[in-house]
Short mmCIF file of C-alpha atoms and ligand atoms in Angstrom, two decimals:
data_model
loop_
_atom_site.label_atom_id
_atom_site.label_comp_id
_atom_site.label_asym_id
_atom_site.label_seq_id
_atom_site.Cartn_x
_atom_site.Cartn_y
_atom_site.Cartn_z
CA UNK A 1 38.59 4.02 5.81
CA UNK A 2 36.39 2.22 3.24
CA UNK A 3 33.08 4.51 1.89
CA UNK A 4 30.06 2.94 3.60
CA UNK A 5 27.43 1.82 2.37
CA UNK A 6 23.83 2.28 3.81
CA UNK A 7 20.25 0.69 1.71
CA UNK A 8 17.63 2.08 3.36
CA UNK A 9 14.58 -0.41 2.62
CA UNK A 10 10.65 0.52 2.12
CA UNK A 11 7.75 -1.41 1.57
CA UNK A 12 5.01 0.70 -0.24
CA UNK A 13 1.75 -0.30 -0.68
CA UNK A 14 -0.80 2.73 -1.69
CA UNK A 15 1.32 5.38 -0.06
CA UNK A 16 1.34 8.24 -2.94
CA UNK A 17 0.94 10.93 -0.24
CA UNK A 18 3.68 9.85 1.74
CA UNK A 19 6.56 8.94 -0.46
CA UNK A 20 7.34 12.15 -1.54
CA UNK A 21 8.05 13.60 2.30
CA UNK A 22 9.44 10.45 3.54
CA UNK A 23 12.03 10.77 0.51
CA UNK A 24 13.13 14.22 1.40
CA UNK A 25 12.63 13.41 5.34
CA UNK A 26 15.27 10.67 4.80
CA UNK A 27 17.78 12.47 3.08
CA UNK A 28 18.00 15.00 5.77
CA UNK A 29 18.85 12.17 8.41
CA UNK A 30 21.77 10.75 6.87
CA UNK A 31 25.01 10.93 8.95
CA UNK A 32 27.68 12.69 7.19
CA UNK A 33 30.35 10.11 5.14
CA UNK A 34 27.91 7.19 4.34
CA UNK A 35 26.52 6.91 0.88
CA UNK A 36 22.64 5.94 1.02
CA UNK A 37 20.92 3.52 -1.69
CA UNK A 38 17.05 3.65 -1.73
CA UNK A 39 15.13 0.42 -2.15
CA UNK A 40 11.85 0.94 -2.39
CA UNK A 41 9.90 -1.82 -3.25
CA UNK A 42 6.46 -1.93 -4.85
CA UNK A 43 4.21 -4.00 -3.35
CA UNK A 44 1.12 -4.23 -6.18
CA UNK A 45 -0.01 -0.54 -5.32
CA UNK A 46 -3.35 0.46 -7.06
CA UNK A 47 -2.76 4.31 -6.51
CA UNK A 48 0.45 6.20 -8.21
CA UNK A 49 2.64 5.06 -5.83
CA UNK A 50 4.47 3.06 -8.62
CA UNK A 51 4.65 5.89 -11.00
CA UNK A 52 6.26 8.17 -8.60
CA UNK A 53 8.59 5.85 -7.37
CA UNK A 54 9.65 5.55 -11.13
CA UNK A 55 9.48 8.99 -11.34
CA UNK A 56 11.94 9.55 -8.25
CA UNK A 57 14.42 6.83 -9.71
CA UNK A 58 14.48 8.57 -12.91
CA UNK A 59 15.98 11.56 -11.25
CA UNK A 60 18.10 10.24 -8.59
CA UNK A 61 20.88 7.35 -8.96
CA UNK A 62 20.52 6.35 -5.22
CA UNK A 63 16.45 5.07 -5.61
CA UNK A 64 15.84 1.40 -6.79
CA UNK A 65 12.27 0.34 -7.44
CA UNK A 66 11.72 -3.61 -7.34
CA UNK A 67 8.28 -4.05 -8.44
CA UNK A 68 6.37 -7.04 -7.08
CA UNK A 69 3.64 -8.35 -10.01
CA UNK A 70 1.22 -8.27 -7.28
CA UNK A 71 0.54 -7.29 -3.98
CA UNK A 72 2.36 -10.09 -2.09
CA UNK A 73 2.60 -8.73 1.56
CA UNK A 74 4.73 -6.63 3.85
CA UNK A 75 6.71 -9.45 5.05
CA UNK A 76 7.57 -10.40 1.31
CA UNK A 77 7.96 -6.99 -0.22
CA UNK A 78 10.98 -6.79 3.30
CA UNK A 79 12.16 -10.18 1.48
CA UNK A 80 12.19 -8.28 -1.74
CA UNK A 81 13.93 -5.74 -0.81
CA UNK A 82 16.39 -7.63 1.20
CA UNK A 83 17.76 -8.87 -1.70
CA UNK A 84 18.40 -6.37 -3.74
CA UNK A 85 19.95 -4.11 -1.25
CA UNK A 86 23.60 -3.68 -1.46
CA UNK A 87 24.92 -2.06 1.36
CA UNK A 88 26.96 -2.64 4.29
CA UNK A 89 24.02 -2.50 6.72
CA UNK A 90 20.35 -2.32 5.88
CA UNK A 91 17.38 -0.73 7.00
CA UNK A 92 14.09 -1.92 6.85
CA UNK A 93 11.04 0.80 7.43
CA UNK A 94 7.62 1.48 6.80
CA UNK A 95 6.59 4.42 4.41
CA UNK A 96 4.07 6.38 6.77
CA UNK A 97 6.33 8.07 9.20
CA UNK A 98 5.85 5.44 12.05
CA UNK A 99 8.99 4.78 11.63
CA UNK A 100 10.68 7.91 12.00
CA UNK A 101 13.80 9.09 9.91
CA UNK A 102 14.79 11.02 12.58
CA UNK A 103 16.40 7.62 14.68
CA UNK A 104 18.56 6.17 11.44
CA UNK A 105 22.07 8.43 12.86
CA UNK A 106 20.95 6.20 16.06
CA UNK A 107 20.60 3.37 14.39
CA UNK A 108 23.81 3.99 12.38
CA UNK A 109 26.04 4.38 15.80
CA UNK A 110 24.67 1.49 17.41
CA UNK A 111 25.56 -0.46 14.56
CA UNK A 112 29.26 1.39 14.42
CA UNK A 113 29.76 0.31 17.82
CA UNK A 114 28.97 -3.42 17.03
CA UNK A 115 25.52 -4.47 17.06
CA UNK A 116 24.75 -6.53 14.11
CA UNK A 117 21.11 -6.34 15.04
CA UNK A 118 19.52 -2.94 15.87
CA UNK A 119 15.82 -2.53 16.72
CA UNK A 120 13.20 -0.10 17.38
CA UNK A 121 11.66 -0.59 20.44
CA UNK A 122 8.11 1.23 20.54
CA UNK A 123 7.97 2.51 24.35
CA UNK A 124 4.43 4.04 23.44
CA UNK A 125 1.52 2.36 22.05
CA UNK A 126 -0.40 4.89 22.27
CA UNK A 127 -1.03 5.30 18.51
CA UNK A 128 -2.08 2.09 18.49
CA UNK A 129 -6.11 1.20 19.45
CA UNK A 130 -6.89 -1.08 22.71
CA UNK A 131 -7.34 -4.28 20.86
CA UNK A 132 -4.42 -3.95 18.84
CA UNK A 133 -2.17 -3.04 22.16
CA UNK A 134 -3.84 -6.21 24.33
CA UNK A 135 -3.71 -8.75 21.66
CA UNK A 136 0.03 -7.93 20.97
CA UNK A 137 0.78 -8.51 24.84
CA UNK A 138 -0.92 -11.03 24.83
CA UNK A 139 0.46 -12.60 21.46
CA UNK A 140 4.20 -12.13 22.08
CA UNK A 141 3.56 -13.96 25.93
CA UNK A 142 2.21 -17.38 24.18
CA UNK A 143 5.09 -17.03 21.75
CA UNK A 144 8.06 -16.43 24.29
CA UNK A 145 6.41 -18.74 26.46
CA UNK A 146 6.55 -21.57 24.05
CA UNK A 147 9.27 -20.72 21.65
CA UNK A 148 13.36 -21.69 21.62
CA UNK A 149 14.06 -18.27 20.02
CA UNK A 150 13.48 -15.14 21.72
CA UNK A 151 11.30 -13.25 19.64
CA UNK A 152 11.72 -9.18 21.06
CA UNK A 153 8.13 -7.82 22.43
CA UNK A 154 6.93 -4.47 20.69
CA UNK A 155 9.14 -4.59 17.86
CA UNK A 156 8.23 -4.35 14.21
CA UNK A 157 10.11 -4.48 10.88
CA UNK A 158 11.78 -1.14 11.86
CA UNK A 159 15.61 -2.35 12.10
CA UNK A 160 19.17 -2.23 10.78
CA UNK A 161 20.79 -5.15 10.25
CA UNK A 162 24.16 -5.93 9.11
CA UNK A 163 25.39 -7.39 5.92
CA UNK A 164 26.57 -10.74 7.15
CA UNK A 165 22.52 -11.21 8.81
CA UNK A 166 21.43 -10.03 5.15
CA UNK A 167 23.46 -12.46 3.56
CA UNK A 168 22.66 -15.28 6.24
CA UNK A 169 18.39 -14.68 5.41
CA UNK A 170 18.99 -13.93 1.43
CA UNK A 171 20.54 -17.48 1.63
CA UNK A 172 17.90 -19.67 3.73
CA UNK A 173 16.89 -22.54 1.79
CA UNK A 174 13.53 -21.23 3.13
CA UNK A 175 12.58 -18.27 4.83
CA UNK A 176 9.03 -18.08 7.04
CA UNK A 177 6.67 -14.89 6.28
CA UNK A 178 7.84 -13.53 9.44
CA UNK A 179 10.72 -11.75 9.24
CA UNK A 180 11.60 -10.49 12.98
CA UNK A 181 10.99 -14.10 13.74
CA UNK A 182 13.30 -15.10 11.40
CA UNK A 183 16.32 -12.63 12.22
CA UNK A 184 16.11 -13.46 15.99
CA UNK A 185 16.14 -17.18 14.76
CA UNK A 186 19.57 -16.07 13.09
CA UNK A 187 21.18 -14.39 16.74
CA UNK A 188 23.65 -11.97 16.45
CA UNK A 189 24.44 -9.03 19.09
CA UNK A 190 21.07 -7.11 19.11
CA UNK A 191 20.47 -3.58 20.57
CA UNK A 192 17.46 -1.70 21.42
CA UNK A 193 16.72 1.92 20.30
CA UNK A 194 13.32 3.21 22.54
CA UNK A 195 10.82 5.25 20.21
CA UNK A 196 7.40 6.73 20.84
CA UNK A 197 5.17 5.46 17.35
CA UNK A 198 3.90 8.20 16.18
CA UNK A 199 0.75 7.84 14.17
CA UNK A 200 0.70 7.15 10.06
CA UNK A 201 1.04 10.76 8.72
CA UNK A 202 -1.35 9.86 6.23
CA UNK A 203 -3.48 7.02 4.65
CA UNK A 204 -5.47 4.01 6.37
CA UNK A 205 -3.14 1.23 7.97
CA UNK A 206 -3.02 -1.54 4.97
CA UNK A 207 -2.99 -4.16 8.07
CA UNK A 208 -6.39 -5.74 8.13
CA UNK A 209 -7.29 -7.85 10.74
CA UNK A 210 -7.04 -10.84 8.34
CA UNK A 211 -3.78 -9.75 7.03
CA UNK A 212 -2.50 -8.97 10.95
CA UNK A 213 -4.05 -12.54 12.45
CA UNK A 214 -2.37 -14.09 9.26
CA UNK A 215 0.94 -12.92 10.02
CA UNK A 216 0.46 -13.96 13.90
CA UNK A 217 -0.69 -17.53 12.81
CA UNK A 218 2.63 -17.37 11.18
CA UNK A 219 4.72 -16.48 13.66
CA UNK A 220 3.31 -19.24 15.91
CA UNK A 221 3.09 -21.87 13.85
CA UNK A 222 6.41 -21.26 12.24
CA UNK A 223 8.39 -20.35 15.87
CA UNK A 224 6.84 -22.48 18.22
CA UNK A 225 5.35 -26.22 18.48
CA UNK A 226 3.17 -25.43 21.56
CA UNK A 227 -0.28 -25.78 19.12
CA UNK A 228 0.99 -29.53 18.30
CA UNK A 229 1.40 -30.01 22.25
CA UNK A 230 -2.49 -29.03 23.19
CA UNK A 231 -3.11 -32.62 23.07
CA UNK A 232 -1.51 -33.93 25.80
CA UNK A 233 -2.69 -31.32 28.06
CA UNK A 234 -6.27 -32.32 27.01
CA UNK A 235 -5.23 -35.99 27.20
CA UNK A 236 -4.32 -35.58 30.98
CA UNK A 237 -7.13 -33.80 32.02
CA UNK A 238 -9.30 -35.77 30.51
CA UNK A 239 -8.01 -39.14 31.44
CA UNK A 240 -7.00 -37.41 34.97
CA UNK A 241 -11.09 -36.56 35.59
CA UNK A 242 -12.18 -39.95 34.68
CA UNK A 243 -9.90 -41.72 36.62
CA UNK A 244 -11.23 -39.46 39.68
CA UNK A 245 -15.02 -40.30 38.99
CA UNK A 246 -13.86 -43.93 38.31
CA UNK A 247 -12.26 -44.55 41.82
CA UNK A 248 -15.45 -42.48 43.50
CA UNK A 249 -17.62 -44.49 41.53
CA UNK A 250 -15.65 -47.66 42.77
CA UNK A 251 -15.41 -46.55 46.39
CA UNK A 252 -19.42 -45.13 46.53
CA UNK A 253 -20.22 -48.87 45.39
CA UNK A 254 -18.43 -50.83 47.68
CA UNK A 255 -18.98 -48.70 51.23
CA UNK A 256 -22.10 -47.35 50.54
CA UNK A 257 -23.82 -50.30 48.76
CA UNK A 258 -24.78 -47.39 46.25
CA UNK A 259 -26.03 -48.65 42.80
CA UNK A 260 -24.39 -46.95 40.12
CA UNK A 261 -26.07 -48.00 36.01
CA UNK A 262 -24.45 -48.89 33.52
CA UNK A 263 -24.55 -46.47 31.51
CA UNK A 264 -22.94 -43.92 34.36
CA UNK A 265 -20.23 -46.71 34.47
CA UNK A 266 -19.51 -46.22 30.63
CA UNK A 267 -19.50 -42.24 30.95
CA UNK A 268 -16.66 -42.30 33.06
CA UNK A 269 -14.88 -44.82 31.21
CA UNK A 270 -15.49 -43.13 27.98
CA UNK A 271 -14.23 -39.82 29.17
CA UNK A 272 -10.90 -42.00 30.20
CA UNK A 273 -10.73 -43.37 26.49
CA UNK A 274 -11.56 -39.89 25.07
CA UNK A 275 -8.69 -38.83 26.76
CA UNK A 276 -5.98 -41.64 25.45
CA UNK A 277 -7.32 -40.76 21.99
CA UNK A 278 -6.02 -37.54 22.74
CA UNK A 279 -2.75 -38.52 24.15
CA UNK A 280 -2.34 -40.96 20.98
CA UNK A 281 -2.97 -37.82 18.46
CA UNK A 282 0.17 -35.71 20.92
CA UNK A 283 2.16 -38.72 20.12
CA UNK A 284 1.04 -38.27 16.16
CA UNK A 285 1.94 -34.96 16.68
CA UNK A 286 5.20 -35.06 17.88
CA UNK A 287 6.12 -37.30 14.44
CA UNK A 288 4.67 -34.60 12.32
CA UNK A 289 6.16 -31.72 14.51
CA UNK A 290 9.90 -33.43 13.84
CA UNK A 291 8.97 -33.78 9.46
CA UNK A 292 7.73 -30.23 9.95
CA UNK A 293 10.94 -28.90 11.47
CA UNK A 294 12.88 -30.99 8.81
CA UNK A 295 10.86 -29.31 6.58
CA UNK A 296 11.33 -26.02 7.59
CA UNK A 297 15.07 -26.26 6.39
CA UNK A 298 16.30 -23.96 9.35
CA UNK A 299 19.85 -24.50 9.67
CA UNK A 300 20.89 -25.87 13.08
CA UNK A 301 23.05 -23.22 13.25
CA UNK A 302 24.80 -19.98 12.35
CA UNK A 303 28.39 -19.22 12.83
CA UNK A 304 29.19 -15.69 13.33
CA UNK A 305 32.85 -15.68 12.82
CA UNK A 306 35.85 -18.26 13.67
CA UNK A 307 39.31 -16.89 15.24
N1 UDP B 401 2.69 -2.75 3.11
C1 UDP B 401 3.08 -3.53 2.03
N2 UDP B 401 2.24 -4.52 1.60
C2 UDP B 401 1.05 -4.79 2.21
C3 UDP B 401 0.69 -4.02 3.33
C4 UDP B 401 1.53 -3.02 3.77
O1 UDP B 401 4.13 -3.32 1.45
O2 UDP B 401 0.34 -5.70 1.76
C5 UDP B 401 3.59 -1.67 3.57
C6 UDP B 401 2.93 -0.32 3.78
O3 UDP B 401 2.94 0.45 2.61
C7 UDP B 401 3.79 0.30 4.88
C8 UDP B 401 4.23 -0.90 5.69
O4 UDP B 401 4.07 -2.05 4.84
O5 UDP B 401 4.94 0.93 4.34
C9 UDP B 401 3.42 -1.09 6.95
O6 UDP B 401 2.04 -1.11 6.68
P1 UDP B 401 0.98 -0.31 7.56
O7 UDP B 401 1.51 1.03 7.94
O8 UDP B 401 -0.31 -0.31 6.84
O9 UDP B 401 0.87 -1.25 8.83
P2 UDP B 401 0.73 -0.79 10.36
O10 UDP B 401 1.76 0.25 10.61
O11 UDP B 401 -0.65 -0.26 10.48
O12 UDP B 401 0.95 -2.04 11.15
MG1 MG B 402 1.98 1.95 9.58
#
């Protein structure tokens, strides 16, 4: 049987404390017979993170170190490593621990048996505050709600994926910022691995609320059109009231002599206008919605294999 060939891909951003223990965490989780690349990939850390990554690679044949010039962002560092990985499957994880090492022989099997895509699935949010639990729900409703592509609920970047998905996302024309969006864009057998997240073992999370309602504006803008679309739901309701208060107006007038001014008149006509101005800028939108998915360079479709 041919040697396989796992990369085992990490993000770091400020993580000094943790590499060290996530490093020797990880090489007690291997499954026996598979040979294990590190990719660890620099994301514009200010601590030593970079130096002991170095440091590591020095002394081990196995660790890579792609260093980004600057901090570019989770999602990109994932691209980064992506790329340079090498190995028959991949696995993308965060350097903290809440990803735990522990699941990769999982992982591994799942993939074994077939599964070209294998997630973590967080069961327990626990580690995660009240906002950041509701907004998720929330979040991931809109987007399966209004997207083609099913887009898994409470998973991150923790994943395997095979070598054919690598090759298919290292060789989009373009690729959005959001990964997970991306892969389930791509298809491919999936398969669910249930996990409780633990917390970070240790550090602040490097998500800020800017860099966590970037990354959702991404996914939504990038994975579903419903935004463009707002306009002829306002365009109906609008023109829908003001056609209601029209025929009142009309009725009130001519069986109960009522006299209605002009300007009363106008406001319901106006709020009839208001709303074909908004049905007009839905019609604008659909244009720019069809350049934007041009744009986008998705391909219309991937074939998995041909017998
Ligand atoms: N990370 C990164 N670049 C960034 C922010 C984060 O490479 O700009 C890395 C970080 O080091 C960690 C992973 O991405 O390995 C996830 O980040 P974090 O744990 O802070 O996010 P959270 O788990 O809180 O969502
Ligand atoms: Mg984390």
């Amino acid at each position: 049987m041919k040697n396989i060939t796992l990369s085992i891909v990490i993000p770091v951003h400020n993580e000094a404390k943790n590499i060290a223990s996530l490093y020797s965490a990880l090489t007690t989780h291997i499954p026996e017979g598979i040979t294990v690349e590190y990719v660890f990939v620099d994301d514009g850390s200010i601590d030593e993170s970079k130096a002991i990554l170095i440091k590591l690679a020095d002394k081990n044949k196995h660790i890579r170190v792609v260093c980004l010039s600057r901090n570019f962002g989770h999602q990109a560092a994932i691209y980064a490593g992506l790329e340079h990985a090498k190995g028959d499957a991949v696995i993308t994880m965060d350097a903290d621990f809440q990803d735990p090492p522990e699941l990769i022989p999982r992982f591994v099997e799942a993939w074994m048996a077939g599964n070209k895509v294998v997630y973590g699935k967080r069961i327990d949010r626990s580690s995660d505050n009240w906002f950041k639990r509701m907004s998720a729900k929330t979040y991931y409703r809109i987007l399966t709600a209004s997207s083609k592509v099913q887009i898994p609920e409470n998973v991150g970047d923790f994943r395997l994926i095979d070598r054919q998905v690598v090759d298919c996302l290292n060789n989009l024309p373009r690729r959005e910022p959001f990964v997970r969006g991306m892969i389930a864009y791509l298809g491919f057998g999936q398969h669910f691995i249930d996990y409780e997240r633990p917390k970070r073992l240790q550090g602040e999370t490097k998500y800020t609320m800017r860099k966590m309602f970037s990354l959702a504006l991404d996914g939504l803008l990038s994975f579903s059109m419903l935004p463009l679309k707002l306009g002829l739901l306002l365009g109906i309701l609008s023109v829908g009231t003001g056609m209601f208060f029209l025929t009142y107006i009309i009725w009130d007038t001519m069986y109960n002599d009522e006299i209605y001014p002009l300007y009363k008149w106008l406001v319901v006509v106006l709020f009839m206008f208001t709303g074909l101005l908004f049905i007009l800028m839905w019609i604008l939108a659909e244009y720019v919605s069809r350049t934007y998915r041009l744009n986008q360079d998705k391909p219309m479709y991937i074939t998995e294999k041909v017998v």
